[in-house]
XYZ file of C-alpha atoms in Angstrom:
510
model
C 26.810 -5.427 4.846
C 27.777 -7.177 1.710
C 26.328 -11.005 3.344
C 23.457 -9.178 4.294
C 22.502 -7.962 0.606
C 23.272 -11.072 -0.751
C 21.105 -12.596 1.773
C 18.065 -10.941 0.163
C 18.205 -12.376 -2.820
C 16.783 -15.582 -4.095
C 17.054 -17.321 -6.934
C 13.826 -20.176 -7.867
C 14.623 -22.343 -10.787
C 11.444 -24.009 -12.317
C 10.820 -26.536 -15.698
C 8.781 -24.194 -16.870
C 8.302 -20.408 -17.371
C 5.308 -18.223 -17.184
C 4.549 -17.915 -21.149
C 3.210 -14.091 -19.800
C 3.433 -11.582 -17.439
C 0.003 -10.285 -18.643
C -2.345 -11.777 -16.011
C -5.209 -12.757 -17.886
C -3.553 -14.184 -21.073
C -3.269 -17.665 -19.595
C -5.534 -20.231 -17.466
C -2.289 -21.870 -15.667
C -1.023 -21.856 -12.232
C 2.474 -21.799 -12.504
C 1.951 -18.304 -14.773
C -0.879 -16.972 -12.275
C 1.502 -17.816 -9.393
C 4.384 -16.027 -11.128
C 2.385 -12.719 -12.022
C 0.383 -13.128 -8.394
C 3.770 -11.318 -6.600
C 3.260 -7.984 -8.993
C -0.411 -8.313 -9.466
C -3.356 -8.750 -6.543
C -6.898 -9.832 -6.743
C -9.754 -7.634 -4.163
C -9.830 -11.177 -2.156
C -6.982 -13.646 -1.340
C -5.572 -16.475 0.474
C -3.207 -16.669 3.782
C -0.789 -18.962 4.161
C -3.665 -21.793 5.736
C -5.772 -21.274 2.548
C -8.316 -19.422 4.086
C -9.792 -16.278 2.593
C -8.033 -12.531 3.421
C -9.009 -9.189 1.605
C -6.532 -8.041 -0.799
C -7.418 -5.246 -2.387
C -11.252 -5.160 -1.475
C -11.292 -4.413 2.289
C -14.897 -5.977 2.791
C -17.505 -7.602 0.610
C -21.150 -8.145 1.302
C -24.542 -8.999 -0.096
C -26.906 -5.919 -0.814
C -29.354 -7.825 -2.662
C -29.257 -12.290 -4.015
C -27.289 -10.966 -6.901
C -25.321 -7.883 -6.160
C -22.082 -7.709 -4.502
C -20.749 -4.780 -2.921
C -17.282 -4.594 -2.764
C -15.079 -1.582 -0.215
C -11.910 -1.045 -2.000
C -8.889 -0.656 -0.203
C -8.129 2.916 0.065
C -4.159 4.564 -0.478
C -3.184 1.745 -2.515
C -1.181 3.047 -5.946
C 0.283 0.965 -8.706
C 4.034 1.047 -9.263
C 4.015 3.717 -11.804
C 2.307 5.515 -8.756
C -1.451 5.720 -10.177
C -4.032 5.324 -7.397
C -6.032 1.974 -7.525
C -9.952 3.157 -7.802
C -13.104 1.416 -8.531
C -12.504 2.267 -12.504
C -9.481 -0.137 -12.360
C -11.922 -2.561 -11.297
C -14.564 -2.235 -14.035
C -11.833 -2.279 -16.721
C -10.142 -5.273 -15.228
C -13.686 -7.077 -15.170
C -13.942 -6.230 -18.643
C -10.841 -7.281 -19.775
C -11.229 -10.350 -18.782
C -14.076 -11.129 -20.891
C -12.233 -9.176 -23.927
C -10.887 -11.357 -26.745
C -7.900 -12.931 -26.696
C -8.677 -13.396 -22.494
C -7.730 -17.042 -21.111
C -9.935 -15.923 -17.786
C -13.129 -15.580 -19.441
C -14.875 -18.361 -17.249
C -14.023 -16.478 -14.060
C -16.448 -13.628 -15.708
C -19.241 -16.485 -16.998
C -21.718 -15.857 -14.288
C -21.785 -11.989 -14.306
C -23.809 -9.531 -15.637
C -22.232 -6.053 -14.783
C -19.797 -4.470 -12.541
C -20.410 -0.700 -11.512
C -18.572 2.152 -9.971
C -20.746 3.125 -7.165
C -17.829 5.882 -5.927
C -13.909 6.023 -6.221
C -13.468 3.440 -3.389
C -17.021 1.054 -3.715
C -18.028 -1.396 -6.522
C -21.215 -3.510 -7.039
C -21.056 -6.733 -8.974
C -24.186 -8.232 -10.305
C -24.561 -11.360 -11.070
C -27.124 -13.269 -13.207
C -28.192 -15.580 -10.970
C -27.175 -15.579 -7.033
C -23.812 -16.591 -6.468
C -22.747 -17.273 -3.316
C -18.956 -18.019 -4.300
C -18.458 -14.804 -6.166
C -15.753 -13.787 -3.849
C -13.425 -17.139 -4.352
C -13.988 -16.767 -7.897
C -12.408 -13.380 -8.129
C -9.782 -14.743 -6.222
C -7.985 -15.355 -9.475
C -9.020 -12.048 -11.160
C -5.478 -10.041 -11.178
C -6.536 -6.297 -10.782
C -4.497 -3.526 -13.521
C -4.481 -0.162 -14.047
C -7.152 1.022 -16.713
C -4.674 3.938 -17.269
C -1.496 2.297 -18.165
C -3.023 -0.347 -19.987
C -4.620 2.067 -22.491
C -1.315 4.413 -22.278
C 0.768 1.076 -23.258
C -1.999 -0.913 -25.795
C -2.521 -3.097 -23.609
C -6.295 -2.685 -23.117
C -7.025 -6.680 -24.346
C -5.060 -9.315 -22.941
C -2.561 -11.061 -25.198
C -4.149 -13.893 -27.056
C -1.726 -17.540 -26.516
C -3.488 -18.917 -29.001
C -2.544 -16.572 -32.030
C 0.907 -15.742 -30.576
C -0.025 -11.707 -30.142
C 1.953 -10.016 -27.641
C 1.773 -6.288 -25.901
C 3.574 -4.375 -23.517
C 1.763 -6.338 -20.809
C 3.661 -9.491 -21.800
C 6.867 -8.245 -21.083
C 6.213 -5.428 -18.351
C 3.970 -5.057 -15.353
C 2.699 -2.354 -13.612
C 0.617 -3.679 -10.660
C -0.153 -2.850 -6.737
C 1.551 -6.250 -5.942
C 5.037 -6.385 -3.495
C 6.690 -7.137 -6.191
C 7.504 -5.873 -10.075
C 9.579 -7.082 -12.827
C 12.692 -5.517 -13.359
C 13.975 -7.483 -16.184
C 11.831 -10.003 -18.332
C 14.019 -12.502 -20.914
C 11.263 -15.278 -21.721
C 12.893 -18.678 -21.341
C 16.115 -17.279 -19.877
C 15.079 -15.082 -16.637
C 13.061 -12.643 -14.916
C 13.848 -10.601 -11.715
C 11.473 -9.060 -9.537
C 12.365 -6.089 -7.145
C 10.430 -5.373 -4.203
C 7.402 -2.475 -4.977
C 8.894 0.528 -2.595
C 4.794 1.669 -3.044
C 3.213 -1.715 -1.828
C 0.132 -1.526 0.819
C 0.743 -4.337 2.909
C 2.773 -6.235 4.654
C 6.093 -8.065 3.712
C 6.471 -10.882 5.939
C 9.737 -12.560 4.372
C 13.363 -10.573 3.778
C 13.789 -11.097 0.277
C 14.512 -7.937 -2.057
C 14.909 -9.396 -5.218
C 14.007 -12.991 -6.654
C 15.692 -14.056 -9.715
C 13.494 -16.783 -11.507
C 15.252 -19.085 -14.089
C 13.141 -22.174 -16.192
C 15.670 -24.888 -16.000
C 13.942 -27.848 -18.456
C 16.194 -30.534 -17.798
C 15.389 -32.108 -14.124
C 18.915 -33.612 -13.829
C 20.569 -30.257 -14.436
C 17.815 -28.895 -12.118
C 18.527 -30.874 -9.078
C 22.112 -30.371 -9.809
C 21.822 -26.242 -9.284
C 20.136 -27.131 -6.194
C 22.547 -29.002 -4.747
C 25.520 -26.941 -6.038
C 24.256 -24.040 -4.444
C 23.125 -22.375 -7.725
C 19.666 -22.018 -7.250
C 18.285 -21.440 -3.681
C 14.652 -22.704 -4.216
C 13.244 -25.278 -7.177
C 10.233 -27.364 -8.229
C 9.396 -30.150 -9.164
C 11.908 -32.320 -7.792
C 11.826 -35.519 -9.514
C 10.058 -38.164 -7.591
C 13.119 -40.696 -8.076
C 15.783 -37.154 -6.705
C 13.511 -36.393 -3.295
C 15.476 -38.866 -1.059
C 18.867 -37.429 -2.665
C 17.488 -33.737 -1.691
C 16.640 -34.454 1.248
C 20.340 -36.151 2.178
C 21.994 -33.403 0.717
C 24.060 -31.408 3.631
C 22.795 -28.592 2.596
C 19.465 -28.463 0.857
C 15.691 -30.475 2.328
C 12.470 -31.765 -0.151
C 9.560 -30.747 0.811
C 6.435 -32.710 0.102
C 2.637 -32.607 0.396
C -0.400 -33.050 -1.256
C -1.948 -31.161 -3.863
C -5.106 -29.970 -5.248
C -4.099 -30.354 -8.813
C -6.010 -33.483 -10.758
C -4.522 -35.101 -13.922
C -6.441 -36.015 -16.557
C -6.978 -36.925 -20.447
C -9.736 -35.051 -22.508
C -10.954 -36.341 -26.102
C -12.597 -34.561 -28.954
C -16.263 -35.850 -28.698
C -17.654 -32.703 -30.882
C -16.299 -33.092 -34.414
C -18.280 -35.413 -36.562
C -14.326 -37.161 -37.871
C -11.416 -37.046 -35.219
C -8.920 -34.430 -37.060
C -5.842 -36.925 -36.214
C -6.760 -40.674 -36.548
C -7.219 -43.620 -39.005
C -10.561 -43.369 -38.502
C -12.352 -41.751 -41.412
C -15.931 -40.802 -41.875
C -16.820 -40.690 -37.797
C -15.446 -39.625 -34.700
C -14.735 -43.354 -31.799
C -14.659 -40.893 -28.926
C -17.964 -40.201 -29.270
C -19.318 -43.755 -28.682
C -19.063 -44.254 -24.438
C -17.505 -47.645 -24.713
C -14.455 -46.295 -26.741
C -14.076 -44.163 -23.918
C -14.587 -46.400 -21.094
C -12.397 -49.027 -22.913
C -9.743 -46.350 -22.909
C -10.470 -45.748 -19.079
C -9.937 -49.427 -18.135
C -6.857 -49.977 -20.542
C -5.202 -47.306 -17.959
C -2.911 -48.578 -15.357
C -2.992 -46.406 -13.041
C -1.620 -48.252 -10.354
C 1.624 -49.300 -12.535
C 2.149 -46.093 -13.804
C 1.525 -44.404 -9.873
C 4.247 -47.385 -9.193
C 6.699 -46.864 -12.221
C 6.253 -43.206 -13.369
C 5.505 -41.719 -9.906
C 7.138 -43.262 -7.816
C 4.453 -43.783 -5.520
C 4.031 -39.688 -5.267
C 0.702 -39.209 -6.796
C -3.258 -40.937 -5.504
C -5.031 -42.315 -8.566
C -8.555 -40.646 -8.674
C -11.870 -41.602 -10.300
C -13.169 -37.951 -10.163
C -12.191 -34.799 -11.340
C -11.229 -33.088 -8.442
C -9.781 -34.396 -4.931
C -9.789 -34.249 -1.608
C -9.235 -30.164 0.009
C -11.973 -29.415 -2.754
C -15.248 -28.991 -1.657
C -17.584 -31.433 -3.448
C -15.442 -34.081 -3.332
C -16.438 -37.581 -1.635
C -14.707 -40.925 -1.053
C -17.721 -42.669 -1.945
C -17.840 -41.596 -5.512
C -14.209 -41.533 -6.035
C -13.654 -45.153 -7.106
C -11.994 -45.967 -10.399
C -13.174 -48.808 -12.786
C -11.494 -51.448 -12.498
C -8.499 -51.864 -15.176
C -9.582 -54.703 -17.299
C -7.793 -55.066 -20.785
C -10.118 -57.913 -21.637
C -12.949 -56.170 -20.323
C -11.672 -52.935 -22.613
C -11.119 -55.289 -26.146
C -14.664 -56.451 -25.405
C -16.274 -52.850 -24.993
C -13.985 -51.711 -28.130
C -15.019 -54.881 -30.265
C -18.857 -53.827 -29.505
C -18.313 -50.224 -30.560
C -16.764 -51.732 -33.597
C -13.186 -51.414 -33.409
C -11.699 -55.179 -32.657
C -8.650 -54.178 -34.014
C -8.567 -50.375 -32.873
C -7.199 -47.595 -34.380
C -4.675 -44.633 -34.656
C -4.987 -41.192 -32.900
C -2.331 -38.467 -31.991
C -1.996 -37.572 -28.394
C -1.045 -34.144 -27.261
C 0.944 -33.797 -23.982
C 3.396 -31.238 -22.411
C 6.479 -32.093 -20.832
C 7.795 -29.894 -18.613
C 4.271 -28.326 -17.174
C 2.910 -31.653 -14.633
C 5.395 -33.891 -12.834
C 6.268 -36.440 -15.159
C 3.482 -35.515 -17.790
C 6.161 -36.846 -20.236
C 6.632 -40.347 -19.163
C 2.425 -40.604 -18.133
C 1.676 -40.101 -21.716
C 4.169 -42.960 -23.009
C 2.819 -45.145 -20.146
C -0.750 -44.425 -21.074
C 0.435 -45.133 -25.046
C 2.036 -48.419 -23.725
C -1.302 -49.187 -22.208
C -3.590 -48.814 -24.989
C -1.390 -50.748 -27.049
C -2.606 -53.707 -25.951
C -5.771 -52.943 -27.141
C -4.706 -52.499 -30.417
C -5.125 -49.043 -30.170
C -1.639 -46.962 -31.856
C -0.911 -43.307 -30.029
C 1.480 -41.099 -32.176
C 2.344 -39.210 -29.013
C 3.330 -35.416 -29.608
C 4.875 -34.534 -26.754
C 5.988 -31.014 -26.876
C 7.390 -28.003 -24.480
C 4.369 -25.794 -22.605
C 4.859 -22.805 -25.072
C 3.775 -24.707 -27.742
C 1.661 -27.023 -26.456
C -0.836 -25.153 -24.820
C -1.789 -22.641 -27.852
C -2.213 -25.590 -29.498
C -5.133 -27.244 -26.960
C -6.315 -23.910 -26.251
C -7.044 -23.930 -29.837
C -9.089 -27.110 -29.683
C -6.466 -28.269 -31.829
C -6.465 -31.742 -31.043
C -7.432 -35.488 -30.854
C -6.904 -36.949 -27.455
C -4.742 -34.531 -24.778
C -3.452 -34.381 -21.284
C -4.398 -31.083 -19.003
C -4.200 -30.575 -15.092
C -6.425 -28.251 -13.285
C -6.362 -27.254 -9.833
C -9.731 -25.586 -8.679
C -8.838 -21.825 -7.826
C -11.741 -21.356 -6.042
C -11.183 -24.706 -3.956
C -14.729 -26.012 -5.138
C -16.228 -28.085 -7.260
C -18.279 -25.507 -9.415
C -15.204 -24.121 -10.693
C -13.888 -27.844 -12.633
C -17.774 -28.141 -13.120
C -17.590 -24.628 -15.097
C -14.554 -24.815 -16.349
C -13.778 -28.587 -17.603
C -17.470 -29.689 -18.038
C -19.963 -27.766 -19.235
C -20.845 -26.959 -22.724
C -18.381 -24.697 -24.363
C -19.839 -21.179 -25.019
C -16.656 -18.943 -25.879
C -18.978 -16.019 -25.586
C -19.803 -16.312 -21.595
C -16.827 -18.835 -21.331
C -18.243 -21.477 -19.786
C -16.688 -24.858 -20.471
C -13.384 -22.826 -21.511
C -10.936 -25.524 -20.629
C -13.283 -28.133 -22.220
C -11.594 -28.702 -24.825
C -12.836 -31.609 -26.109
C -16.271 -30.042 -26.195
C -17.976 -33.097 -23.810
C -21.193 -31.564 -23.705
C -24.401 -32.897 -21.599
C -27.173 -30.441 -21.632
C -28.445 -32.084 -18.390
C -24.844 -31.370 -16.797
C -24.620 -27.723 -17.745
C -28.607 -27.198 -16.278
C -27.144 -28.709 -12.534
C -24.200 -26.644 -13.160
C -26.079 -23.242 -13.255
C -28.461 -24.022 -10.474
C -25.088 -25.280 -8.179
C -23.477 -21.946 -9.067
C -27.118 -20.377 -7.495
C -27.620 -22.787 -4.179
C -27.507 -20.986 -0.882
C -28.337 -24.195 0.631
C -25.414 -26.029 1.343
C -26.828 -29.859 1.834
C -28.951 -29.028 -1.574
C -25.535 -27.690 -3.261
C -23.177 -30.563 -2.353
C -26.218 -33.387 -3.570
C -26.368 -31.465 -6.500
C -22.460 -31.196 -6.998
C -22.843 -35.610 -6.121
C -25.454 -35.713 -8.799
C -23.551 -33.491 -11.250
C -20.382 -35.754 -11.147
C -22.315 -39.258 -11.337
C -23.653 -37.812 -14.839
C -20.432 -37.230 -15.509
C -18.909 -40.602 -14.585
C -21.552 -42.514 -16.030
C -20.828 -40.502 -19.503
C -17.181 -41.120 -19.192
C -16.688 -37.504 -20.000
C -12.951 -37.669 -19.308
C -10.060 -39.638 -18.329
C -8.964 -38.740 -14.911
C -5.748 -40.168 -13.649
C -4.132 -38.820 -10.420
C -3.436 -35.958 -7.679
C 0.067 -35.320 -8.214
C 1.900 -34.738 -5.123
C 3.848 -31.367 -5.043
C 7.561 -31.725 -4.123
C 9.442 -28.967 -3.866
C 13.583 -28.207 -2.837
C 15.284 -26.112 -1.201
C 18.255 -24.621 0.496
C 18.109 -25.107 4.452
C 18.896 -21.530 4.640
C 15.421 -20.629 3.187
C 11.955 -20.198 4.825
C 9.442 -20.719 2.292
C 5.191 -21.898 2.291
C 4.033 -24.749 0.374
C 0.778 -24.599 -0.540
C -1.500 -27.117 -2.024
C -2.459 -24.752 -5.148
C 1.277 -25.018 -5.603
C 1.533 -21.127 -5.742
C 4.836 -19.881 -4.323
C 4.499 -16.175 -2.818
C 7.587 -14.357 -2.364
C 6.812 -12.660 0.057
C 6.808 -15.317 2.458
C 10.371 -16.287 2.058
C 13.361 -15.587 3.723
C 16.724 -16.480 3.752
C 18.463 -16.891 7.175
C 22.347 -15.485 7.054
């Protein structure tokens, strides 16, 4: 009996920890993932990717813009409130409240209604034929114990507010948090009230951030930790020799890229006084081909990432092979293009990056600094921890800045939305642009692609929407990382490529 209890737990170590347990305080996968085992969406993904119903039991078009939405029925929240269809008008107001990090998931609608206890509509302003991968992402909670606890507006990152919902959850998820120490540990319990199905054996998952990848790898292969990710790219072979413990490694949908601030009239960080460089294209293209990508996907990666000229990859739809070729890297080619825009002998500028949120963000950031040194161009790299760094961006706080975004909705409208269109923080379009690119002829292809029931006429305009955004050199993109994950060989886990980890899919053979 006692192997067999212990055989139910498991214990993930990751470099980073979800900065919340409130669900729509922060944009980022790793938190999403995290609060996605005590939280659910009305639609989700299987194990292949492919859309299930969650909470909504079926979905369907009454009209070009309205949504109708069956919600599950017997489904109650851990505190043992029924899930209704007011939970899902609150939630879809929340997430446009202040302080919400999901805003652009809401950008495109114009009202959600109670039509009886079990049935919503959702209209939308336009026709939107990917509503129901957009709400994907929306985390359902209960109107009741969010205005019982204060927690009727999600926590805002950026001012460093917190609420009950940071530290507690109270969702219809398999899972809820049973202790919450940010930075240290948090354990989930399985939900004795869940819905659905449990497919894996674990009872409780104890999750600890573990910074340092040496020490990481080392509680893996001890035996410490059962399950942990990333592996460093230059540990994967060790893993995977280990007696006891195997890497496992795919592709994923995540793109890395740098941003710069092309709104403000002077960069806030630089030696450059009186105007703003990043706002003249050949600065930025001379930026783009002082990049070596293929030395740093040699030398930083390891080989474990695929240099990319667009800003999402392949498993997203929109993507194409024929527009995803880089410029060539050219330093001479760059001095020349910087010389023109009238910099021969550069300039300074602060770069923001995290280092312990993308595999080797760290060491990208000094390679990319290396790189621009040689054309004359000085980065006072601030590389910080996640929990700083991102309040920080979020913020617009910044110069020149490293982000990676995996598209949720596992098309192109959503990096369109999201990373470049104009930045309206009142609909929240554009709300990870934050270096305010903005091309009025972009944001006009983005609305009608969010509209198109045609596919051949969406994915031309989706092709048309990213040459604009080439040509302007909007941003920087550098590489699909490739996920790499390790783990006991006692374990059964699913890798996916959005790099979520649910636990109910794991198991732990005796």
């Amino acid at each position: 009996m006692a192997a067999a209890a212990s055989a139910q737990t498991v214990r993930i170590a990751n470099q980073g920890d979800a900065l919340s347990l409130d669900p729509h305080s922060l944009n980022e996968s790793l938190q999403l993932s995290v609060d996605s085992n005590a939280y659910e969406a009305l639609v989700g993904w299987n194990q292949k990717l492919e859309m299930q119903p969650m909470l909504a039991t079926s979905w369907k078009q009454t009209s070009p813009t309205v949504w109708r939405f069956e919600l599950r029925k017997g489904v109650q929240f851990y505190d043992g409130t029924p899930f209704t269809a007011d939970d899902v008008v609150f939630t879809m107001g929340r997430i446009m409240a202040d302080g919400s990090d999901m805003k652009s998931y809401g950008t495109d609608i114009k009202e959600t209604r109670k039509i009886d206890e079990h049935t919503v509509e959702i209209e939308t302003k336009a026709p939107l034929p990917i509503l129901p991968r957009i709400l994907s992402q929306v985390y359902i909670m209960s109107k009741k114990w969010c205005e019982e606890n204060n927690a009727t507006k999600p926590v805002d990152r950026r001012k460093g507010v917190e609420n009950t919902a940071s530290f507690k959850t109270n969702g219809t998820g398999p899972f809820h948090v049973r202790e919450r120490q940010p930075g240290v540990r948090t354990v989930f319990v399985r939900n004795p009230r869940y819905w659905g199905k449990v497919e894996g054996n674990v009872q409780e998952v104890i999750f600890t951030p573990i910074a340092n990848p040496a020490t990481r790898v080392a509680a893996l292969l001890s035996g410490e930790v059962d399950v942990m990710e990333p592996v460093p790219v230059q540990d994967i072979a060790r893993v995977e020799s280990n007696p006891g413990t195997r890497a496992i490694v795919g592709p994923e949908l995540r793109t890395i890229f740098l941003g710069m601030d092309q709104k403000r009239d002077e960069l806030q960080y630089s030696s450059v006084k009186g105007k703003n460089p990043f706002k003249d294209v050949r600065v930025r293209k001379a930026f783009y081909q002082a990049i070596d990508i293929e030395g740093i996907k040699k030398t930083v990666m390891r080989g474990q990432s695929r240099p990319t000229a667009l800003m999402v990859g392949p498993g997203i739809n929109g993507w194409t092979a024929e527009q995803d070729k880089r410029l060539p890297f050219d330093v001479e080619a760059a001095r020349k293009l910087m010389a023109e825009a009238g910099y021969p002998n550069g300039f300074e500028v602060a770069m923001n990056c995290p280092n312990d949120r993308y595999v080797n963000d760290g060491q990208i950031c000094q390679a990319v600094a290396a790189n621009l040194a040689k054309i004359n161009v000085k980065i006072n790299l601030q590389a910080e921890t996640k929990g700083t760094y991102f309040p920080k961006i979020l913020r617009r706080d910044t110069s020149f800045y490293l982000l990676g975004w995996t598209p949720s909705t596992y098309d192109a409208h959503n990096a369109l939305n999201a990373l470049m269109r104009c930045p309206d923080d009142k609909t929240g379009a554009g709300q990870f642009n934050l270096g305010s690119y903005c091309n009025p002829k972009l944001d006009g292809l983005i609305e009608k692609i969010g509209s198109e029931t045609d596919q051949a006429k969406r994915d031309a305009m989706i092709k048309e929407a990213f040459q604009i955004h080439i040509d302007d050199v909007g941003h920087l993109p550098l590489h699909q990382q490739t996920l790499a994950w390790g783990a006991s060989k006692k374990v059964e886990l699913t890798q996916l490529a959005d790099n979520y980890m649910p636990f109910k899919w794991i198991s732990i053979k005796n």
